[in-house]
PDB file of C-alpha atoms and ligand atoms in Angstrom:
ATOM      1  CA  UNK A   1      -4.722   6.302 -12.660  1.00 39.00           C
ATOM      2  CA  UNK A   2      -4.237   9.702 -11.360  1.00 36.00           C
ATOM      3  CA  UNK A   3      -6.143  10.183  -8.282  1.00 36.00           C
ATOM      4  CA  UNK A   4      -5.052   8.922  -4.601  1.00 42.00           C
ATOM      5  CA  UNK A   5      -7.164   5.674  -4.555  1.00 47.00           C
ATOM      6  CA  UNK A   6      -7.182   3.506  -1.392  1.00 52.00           C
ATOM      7  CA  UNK A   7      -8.499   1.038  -2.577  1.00 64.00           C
ATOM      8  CA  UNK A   8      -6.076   0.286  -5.863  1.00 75.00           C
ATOM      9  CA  UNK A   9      -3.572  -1.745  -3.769  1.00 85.00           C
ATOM     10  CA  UNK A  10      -6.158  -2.184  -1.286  1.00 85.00           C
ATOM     11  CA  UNK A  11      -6.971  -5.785  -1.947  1.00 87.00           C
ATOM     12  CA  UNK A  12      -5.199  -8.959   0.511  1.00 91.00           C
ATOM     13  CA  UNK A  13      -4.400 -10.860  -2.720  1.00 91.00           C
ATOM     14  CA  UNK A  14      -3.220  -7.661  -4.732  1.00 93.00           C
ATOM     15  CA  UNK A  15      -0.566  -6.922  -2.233  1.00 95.00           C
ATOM     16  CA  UNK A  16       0.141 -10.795  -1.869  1.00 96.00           C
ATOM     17  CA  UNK A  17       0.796 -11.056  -5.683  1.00 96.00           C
ATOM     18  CA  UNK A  18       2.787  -7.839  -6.332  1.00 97.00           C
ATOM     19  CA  UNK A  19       5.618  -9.365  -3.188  1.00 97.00           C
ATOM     20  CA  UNK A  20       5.590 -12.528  -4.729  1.00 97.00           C
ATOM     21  CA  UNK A  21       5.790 -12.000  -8.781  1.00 98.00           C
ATOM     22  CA  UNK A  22       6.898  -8.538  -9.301  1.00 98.00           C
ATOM     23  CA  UNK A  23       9.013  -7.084  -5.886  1.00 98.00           C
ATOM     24  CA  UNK A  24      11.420  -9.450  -6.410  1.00 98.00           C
ATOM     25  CA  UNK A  25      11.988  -9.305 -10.125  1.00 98.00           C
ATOM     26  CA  UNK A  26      11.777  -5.596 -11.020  1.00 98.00           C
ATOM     27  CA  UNK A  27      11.354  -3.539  -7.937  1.00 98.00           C
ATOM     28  CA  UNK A  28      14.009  -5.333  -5.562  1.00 98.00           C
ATOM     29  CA  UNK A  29      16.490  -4.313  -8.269  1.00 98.00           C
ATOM     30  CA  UNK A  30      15.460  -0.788  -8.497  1.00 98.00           C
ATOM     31  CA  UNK A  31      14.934  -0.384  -5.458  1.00 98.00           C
ATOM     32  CA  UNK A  32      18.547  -1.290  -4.219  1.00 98.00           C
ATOM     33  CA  UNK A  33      19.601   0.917  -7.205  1.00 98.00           C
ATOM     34  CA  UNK A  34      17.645   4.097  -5.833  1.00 98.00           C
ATOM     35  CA  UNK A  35      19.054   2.811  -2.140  1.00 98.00           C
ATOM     36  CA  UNK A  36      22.560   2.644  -3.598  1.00 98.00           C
ATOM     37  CA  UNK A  37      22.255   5.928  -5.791  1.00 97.00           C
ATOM     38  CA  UNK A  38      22.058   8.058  -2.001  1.00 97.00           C
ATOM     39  CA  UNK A  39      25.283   6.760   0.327  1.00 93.00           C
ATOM     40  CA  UNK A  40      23.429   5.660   3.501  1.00 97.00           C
ATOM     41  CA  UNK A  41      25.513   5.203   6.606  1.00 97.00           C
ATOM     42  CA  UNK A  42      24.872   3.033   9.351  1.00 98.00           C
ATOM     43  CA  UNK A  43      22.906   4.353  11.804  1.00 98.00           C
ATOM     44  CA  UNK A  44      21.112   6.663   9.686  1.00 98.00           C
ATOM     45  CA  UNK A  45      16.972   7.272  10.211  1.00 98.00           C
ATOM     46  CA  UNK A  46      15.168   6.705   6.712  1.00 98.00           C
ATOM     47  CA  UNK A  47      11.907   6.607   5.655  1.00 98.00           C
ATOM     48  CA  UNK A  48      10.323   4.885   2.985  1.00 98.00           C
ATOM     49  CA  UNK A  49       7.061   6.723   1.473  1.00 98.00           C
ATOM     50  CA  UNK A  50       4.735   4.695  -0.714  1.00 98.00           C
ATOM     51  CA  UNK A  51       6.565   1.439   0.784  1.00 98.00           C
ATOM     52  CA  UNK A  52       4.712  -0.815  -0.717  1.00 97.00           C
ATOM     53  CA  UNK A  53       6.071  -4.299   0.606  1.00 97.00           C
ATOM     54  CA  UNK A  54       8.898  -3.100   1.548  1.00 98.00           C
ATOM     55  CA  UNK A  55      11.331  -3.138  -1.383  1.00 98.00           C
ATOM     56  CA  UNK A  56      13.381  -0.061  -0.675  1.00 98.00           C
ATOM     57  CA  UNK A  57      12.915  -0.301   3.433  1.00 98.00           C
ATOM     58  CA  UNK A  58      14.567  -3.675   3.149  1.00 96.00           C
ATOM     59  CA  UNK A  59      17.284  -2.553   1.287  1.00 97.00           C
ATOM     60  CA  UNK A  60      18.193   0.316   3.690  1.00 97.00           C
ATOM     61  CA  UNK A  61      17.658  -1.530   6.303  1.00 96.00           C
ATOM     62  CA  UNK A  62      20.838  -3.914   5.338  1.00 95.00           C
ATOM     63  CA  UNK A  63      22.334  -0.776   5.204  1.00 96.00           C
ATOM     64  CA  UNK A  64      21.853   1.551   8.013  1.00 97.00           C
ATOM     65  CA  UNK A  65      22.246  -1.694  10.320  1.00 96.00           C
ATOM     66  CA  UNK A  66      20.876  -2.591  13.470  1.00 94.00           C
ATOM     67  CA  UNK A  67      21.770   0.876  15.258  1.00 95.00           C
ATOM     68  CA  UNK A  68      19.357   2.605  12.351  1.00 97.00           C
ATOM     69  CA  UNK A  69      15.775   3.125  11.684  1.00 96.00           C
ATOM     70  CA  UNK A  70      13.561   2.212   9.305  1.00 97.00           C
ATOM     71  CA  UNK A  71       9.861   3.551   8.631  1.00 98.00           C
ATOM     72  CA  UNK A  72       8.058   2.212   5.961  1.00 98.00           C
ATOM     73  CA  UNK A  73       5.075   4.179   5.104  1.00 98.00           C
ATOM     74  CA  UNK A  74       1.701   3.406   2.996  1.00 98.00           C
ATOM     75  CA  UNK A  75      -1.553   4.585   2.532  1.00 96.00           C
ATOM     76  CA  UNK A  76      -2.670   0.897   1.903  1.00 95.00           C
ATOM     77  CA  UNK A  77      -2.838  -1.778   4.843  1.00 95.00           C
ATOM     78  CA  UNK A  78      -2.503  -4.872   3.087  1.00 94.00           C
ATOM     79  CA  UNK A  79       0.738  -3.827   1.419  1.00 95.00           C
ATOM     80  CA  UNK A  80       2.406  -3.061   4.405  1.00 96.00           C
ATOM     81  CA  UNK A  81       1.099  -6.307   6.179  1.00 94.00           C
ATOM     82  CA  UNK A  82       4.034  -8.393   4.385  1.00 87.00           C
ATOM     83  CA  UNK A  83       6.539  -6.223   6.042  1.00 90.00           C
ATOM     84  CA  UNK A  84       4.789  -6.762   9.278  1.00 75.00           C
ATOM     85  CA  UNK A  85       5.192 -10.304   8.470  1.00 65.00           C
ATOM     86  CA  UNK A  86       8.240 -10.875   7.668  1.00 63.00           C
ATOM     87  CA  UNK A  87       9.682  -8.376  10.296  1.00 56.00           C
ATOM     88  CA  UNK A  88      10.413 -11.591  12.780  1.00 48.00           C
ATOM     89  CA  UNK A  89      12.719 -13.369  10.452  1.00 52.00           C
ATOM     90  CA  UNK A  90      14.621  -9.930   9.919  1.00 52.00           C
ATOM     91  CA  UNK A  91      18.585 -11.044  10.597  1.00 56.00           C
ATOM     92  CA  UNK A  92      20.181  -9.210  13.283  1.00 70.00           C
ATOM     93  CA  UNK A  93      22.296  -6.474  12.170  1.00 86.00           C
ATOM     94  CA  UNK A  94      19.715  -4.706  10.268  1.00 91.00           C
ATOM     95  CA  UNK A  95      17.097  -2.121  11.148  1.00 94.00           C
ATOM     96  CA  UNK A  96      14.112  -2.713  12.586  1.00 93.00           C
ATOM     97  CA  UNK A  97      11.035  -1.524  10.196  1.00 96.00           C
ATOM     98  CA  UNK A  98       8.334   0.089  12.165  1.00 97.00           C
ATOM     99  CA  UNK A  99       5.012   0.386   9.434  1.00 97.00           C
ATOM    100  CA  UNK A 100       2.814   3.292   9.412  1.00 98.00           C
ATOM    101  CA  UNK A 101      -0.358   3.309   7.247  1.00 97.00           C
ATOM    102  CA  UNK A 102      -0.970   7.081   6.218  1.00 97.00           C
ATOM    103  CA  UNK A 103      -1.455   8.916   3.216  1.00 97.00           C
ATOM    104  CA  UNK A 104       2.330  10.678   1.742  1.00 98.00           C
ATOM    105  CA  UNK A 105       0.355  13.817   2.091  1.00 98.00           C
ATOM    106  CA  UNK A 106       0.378  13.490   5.881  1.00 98.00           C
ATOM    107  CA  UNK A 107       2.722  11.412   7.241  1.00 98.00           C
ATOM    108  CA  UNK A 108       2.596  10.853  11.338  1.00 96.00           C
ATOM    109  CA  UNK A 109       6.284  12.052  11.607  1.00 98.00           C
ATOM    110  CA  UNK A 110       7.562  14.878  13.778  1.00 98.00           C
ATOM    111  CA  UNK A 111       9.516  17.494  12.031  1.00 98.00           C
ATOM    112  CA  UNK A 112      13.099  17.177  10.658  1.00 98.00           C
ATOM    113  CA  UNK A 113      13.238  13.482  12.570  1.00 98.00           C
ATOM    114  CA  UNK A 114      14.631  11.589   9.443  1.00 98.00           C
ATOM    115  CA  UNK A 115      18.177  11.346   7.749  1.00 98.00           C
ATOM    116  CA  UNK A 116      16.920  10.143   4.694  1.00 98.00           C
ATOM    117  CA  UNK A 117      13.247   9.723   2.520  1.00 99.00           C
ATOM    118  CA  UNK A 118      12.844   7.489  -0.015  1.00 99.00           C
ATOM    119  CA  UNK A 119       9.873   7.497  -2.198  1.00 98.00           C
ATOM    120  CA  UNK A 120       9.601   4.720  -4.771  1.00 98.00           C
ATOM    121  CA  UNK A 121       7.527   4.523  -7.761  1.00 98.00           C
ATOM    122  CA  UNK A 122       5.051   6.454  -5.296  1.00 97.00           C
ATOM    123  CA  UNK A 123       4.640   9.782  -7.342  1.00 97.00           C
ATOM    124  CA  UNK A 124       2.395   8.710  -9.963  1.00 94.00           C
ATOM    125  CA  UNK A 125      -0.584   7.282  -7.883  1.00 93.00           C
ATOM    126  CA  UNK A 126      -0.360  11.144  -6.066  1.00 96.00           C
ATOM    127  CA  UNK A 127      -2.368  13.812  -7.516  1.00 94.00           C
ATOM    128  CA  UNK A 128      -0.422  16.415  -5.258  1.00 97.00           C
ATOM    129  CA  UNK A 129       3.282  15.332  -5.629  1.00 98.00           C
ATOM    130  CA  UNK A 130       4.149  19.139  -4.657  1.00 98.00           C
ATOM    131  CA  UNK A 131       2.055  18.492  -1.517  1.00 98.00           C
ATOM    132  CA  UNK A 132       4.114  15.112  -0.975  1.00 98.00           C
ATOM    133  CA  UNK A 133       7.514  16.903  -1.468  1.00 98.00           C
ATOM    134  CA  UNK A 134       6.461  19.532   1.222  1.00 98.00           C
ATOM    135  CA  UNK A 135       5.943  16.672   3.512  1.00 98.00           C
ATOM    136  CA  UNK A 136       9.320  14.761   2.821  1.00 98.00           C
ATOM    137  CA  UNK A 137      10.781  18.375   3.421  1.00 98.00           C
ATOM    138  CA  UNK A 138       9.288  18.892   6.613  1.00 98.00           C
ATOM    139  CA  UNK A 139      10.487  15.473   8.312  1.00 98.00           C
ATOM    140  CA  UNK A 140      13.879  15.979   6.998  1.00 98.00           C
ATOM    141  CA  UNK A 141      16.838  17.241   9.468  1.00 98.00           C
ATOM    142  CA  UNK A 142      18.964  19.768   7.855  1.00 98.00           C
ATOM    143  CA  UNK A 143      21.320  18.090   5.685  1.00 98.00           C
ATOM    144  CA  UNK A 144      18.324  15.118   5.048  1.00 98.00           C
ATOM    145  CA  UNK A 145      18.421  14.006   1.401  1.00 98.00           C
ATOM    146  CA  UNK A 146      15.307  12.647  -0.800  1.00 98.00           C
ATOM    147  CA  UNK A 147      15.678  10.175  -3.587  1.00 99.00           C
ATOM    148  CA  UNK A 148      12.437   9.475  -5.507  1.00 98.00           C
ATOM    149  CA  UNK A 149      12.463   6.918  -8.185  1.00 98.00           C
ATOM    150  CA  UNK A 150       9.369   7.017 -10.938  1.00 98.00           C
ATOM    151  CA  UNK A 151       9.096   4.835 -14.517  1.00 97.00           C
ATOM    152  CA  UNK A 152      10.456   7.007 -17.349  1.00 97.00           C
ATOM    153  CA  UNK A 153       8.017   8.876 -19.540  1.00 96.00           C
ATOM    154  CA  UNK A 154       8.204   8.298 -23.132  1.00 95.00           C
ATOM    155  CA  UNK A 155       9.695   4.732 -22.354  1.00 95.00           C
ATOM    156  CA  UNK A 156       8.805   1.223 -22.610  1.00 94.00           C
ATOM    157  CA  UNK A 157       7.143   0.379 -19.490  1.00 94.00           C
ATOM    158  CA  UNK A 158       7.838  -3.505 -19.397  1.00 94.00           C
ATOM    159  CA  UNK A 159       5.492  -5.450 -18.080  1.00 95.00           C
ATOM    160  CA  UNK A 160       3.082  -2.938 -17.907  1.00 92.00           C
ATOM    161  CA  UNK A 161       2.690  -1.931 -21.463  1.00 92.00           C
ATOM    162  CA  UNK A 162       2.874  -5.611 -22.578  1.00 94.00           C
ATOM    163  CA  UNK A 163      -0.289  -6.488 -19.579  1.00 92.00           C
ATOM    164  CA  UNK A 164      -1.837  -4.076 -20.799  1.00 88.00           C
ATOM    165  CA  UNK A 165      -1.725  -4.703 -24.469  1.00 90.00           C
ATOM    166  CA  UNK A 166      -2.645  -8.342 -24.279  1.00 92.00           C
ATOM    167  CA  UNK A 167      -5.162  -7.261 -22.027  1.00 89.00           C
ATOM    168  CA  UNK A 168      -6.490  -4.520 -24.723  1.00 86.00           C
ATOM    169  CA  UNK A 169      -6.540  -7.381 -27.459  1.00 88.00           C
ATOM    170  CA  UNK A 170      -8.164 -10.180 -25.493  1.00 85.00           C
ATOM    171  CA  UNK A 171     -10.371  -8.079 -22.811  1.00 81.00           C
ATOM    172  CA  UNK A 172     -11.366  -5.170 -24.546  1.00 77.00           C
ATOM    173  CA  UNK A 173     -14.040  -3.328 -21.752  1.00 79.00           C
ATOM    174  CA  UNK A 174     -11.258  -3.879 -18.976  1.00 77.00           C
ATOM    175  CA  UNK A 175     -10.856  -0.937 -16.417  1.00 72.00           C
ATOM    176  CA  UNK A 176      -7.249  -2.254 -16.039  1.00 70.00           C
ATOM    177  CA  UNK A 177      -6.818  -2.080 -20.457  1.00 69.00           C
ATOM    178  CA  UNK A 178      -8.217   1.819 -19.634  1.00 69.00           C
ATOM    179  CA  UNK A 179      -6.197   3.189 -17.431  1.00 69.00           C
ATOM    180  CA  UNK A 180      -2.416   0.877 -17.038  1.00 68.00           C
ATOM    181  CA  UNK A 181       0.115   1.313 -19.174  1.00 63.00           C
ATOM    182  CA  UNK A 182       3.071   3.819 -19.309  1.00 61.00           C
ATOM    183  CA  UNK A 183       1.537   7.272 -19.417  1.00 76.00           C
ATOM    184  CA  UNK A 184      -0.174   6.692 -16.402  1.00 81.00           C
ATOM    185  CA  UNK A 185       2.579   5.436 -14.464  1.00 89.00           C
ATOM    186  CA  UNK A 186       5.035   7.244 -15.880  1.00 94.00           C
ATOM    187  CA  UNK A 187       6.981  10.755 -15.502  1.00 96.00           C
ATOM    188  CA  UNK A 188       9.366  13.064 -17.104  1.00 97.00           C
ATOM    189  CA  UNK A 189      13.024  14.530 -15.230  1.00 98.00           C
ATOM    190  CA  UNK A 190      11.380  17.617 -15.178  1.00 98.00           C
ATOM    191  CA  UNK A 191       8.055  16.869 -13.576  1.00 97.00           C
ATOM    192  CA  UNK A 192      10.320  14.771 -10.995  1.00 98.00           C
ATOM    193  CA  UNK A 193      12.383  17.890 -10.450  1.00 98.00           C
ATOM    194  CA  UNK A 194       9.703  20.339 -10.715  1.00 98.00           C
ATOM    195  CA  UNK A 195       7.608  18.982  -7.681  1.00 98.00           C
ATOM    196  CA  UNK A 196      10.717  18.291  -5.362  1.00 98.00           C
ATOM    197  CA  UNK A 197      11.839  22.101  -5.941  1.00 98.00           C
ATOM    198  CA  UNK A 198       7.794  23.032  -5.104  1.00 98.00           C
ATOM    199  CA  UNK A 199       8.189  21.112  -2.118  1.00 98.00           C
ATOM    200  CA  UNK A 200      11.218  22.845  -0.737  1.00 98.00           C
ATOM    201  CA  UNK A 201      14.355  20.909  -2.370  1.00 98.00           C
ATOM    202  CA  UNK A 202      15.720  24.190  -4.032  1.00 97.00           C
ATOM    203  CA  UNK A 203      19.100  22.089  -5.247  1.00 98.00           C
ATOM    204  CA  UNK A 204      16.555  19.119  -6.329  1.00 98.00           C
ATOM    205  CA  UNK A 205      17.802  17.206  -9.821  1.00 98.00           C
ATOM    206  CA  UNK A 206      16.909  14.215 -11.928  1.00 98.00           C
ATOM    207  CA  UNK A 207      18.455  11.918 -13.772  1.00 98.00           C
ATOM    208  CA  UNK A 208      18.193   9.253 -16.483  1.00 98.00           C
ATOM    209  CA  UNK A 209      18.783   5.553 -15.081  1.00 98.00           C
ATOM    210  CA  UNK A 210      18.806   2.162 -17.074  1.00 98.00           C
ATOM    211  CA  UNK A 211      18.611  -1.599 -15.549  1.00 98.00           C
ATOM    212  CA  UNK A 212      17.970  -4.398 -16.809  1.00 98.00           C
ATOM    213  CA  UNK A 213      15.362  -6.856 -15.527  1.00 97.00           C
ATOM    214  CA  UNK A 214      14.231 -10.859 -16.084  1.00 97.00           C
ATOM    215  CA  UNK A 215      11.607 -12.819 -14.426  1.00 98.00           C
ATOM    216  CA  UNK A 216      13.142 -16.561 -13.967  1.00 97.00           C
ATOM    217  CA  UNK A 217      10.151 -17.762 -16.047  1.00 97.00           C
ATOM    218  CA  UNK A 218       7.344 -17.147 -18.242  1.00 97.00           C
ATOM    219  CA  UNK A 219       4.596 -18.285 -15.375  1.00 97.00           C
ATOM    220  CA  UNK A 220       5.405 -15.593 -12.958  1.00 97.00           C
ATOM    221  CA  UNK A 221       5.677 -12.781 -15.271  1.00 97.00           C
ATOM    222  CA  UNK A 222       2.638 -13.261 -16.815  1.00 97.00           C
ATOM    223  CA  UNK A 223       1.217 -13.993 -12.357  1.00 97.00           C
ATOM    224  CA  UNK A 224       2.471 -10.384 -12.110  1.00 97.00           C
ATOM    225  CA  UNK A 225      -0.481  -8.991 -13.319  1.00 95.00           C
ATOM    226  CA  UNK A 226      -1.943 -10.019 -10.584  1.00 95.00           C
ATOM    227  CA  UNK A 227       0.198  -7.987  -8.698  1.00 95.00           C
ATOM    228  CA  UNK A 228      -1.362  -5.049 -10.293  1.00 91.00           C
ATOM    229  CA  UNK A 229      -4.919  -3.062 -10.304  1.00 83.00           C
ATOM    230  CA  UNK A 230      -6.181  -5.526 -12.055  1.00 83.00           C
ATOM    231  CA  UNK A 231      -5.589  -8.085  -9.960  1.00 88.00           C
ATOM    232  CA  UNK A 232      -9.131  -7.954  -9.141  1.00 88.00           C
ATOM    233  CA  UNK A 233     -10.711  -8.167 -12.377  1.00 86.00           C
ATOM    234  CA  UNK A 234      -8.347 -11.987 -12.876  1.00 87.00           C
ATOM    235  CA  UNK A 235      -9.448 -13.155  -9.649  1.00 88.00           C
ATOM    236  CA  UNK A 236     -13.547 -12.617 -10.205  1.00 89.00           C
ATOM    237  CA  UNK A 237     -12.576 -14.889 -13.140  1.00 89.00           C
ATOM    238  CA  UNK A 238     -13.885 -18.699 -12.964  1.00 93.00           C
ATOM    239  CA  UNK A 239      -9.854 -20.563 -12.241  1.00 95.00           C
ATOM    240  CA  UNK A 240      -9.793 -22.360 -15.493  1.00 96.00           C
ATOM    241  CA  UNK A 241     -10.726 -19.082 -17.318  1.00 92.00           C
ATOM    242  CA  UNK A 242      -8.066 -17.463 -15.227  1.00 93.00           C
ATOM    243  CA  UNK A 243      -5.728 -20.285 -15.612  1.00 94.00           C
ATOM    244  CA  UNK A 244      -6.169 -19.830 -19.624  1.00 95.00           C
ATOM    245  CA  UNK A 245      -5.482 -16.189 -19.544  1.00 94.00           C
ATOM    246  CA  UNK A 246      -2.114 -16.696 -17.432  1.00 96.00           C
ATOM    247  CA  UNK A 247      -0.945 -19.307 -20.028  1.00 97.00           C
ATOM    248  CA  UNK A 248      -1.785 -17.370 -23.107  1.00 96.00           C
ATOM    249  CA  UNK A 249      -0.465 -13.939 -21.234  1.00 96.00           C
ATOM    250  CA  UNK A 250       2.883 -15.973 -20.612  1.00 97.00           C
ATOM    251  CA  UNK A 251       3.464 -16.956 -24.187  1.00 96.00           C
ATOM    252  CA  UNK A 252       2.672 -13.887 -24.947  1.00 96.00           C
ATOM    253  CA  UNK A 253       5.472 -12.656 -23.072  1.00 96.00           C
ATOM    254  CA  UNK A 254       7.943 -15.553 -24.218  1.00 95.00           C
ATOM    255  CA  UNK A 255      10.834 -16.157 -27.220  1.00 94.00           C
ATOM    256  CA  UNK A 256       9.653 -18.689 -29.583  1.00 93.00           C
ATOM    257  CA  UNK A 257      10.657 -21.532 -26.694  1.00 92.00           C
ATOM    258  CA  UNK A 258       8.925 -20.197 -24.098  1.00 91.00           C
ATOM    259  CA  UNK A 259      12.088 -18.856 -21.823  1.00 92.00           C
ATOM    260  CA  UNK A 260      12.285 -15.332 -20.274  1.00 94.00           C
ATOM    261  CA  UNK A 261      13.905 -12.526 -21.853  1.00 93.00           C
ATOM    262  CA  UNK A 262      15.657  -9.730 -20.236  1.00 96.00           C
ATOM    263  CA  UNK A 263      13.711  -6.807 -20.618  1.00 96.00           C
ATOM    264  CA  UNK A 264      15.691  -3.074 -20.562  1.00 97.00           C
ATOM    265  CA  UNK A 265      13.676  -0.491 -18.211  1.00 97.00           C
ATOM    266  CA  UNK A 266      14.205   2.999 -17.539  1.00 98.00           C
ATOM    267  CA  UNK A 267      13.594   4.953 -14.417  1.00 98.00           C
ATOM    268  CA  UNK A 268      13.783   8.736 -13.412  1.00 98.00           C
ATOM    269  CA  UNK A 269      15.797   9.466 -10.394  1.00 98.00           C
ATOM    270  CA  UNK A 270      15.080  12.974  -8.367  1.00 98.00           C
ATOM    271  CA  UNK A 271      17.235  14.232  -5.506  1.00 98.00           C
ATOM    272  CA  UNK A 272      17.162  16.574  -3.529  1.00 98.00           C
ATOM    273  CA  UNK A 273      18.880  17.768   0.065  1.00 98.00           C
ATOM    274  CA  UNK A 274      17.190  20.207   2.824  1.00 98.00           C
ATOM    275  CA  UNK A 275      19.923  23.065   3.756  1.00 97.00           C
ATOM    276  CA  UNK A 276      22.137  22.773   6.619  1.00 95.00           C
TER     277      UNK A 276
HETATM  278  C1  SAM B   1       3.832   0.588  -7.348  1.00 57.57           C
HETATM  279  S1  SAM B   1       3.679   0.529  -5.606  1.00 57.57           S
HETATM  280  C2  SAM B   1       5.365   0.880  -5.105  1.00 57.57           C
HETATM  281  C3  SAM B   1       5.694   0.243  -3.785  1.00 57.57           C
HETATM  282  C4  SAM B   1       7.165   0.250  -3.366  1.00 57.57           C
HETATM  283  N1  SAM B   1       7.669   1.582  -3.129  1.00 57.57           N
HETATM  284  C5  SAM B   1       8.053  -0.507  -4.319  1.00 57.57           C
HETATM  285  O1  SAM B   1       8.985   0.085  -4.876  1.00 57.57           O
HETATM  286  O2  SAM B   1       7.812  -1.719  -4.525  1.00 57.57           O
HETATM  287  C6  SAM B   1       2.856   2.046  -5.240  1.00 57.57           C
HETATM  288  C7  SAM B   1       2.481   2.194  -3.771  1.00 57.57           C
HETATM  289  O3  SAM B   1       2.038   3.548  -3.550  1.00 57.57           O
HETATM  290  C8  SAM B   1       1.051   3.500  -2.533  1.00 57.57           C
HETATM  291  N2  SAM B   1       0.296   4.761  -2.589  1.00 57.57           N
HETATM  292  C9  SAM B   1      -0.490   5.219  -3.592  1.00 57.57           C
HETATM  293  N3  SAM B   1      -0.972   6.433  -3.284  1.00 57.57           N
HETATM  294  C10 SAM B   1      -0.472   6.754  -2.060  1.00 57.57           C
HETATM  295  C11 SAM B   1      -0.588   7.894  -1.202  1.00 57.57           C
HETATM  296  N4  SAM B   1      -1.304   8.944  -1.568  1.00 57.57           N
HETATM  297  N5  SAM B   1       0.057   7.894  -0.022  1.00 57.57           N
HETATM  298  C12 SAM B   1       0.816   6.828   0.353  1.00 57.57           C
HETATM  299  N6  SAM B   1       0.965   5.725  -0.422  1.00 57.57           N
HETATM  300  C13 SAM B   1       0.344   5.688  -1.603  1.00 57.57           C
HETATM  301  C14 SAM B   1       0.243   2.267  -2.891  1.00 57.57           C
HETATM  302  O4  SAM B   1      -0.563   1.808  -1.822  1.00 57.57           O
HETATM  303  C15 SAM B   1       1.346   1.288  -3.285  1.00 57.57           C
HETATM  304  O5  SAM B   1       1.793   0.527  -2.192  1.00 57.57           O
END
């Protein structure tokens, strides 16, 4: 899963399934981490690259209040149609998020207009992260910060690892038992450093971080994977074929009673600051 690829979170239902069963149980969490880890102020600009459905533009929008700016960024349209979404419910003293569907390689941003960039579990879908850095640089104002946030190489990847064993076991010619699991998703602190200096960030470092995540039941961490690339391949099932697979995948993921377990994960933070 190493090439730029439309089309991977492409799908209505992909997008639908990743905000419902895995944003809110392991990348709200980071994401407030990574959106904690930088010191926003109120009032602040920030963008949020490879947004997704909005995990870490929701935090800093809390944040920066209503007298900031968020821009949430994606290269697919269907993820960033839940933030459209849910944009009228926002509360009042928090930032308005403005979407805009563009690869990270180009954004549609004039130069040094933002305070802070975000990119969040972005990097590994982007064959050019160098290229990516070099654009975060440019639409950074002198004193701008960047905090990317990638899965740990060398790790346990939960859920991913655990989709796509049971996947591996019980649909062996799957694309999705191929190509998912931790290598591809995953990077060291020293590729995450590596491209931010390439890009520009000359003081850019990375760091180890641990959190702890649970799903409230079995159900929707096994529905995550249908959150995921292959989301697809579980939906061309017939339902009660599908319906099987999401029971066995969830006792697969159980204790011996069928309840949740917490599940450590470890992320790579990068940072870096454009000079003043
Ligand atoms: C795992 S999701 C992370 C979403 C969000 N940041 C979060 O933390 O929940 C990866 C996102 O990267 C986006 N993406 C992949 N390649 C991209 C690219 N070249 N430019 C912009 N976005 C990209 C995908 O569309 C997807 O929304």
């Amino acid at each position: 899963m190493n090439a730029e690829d439309r089309g991977m979170f492409a799908q209505r239902a992909v997008a639908e399934n990743y905000r419902r069963y895995l944003q809110p149980y392991l990348f709200d969490p980071w994401a407030q981490r990574l959106v904690n880890s930088v010191g926003l102020q109120r009032g602040q600009a920030v963008l949020d690259v490879a947004a997704g459905t909005g995990a870490v533009a929701r935090a800093a929008a809390a944040i920066v209040g209503g007298s900031g700016s968020i821009v949430a960024s994606d290269i697919s349209r269907s993820m960033l149609s839940s933030i459209t979404s849910t944009a009228a419910a926002a509360n009042d003293d928090k930032a308005s998020i403005t979407t805009l569907e563009c690869s990270a390689t180009a954004i549609d941003l004039p130069d040094a207009s933002m305070d802070v960039v975000f990119c969040h579990q972005g990097f590994p879908f982007m064959p050019d992260r160098v290229a990516v850095a070099r654009e975060m640089f440019r639409v950074l104002r002198p004193g701008g910060t960047v905090a990317v946030g990638v899965w740990a190489l060398g790790e346990h990847l939960y859920p991913f690892d655990d989709y796509a064993a049971f996947v591996r076991k019980h649909v062996p010619d799957s694309a999705f038992a191929r190509s998912m699991g931790s290598g591809s998703l995953s990077m060291t602190s020293e590729d995450v450093a590596a491209a931010l200096i390439g890009g520009g960030f000359a003081d850019a470092t990375a760091s180890v971080e641990h959190l702890t995540v649970q799903w409230p039941t079995a159900s929707e961490e096994a529905r995550g994977i249908t959150g995921t690339p292959f989301g697809p391949e579980i939906g061309s099932m017939a339902p009660a074929a599908q319906e099987a697979f999401l029971v066995q995948l969830a006792a697969s993921l159980a204790d011996e009673n069928g309840a949740t377990v917490p599940h450590p994960s470890v992320s790579v933070f990068g940072r870096g600051s454009v000079p003043r």
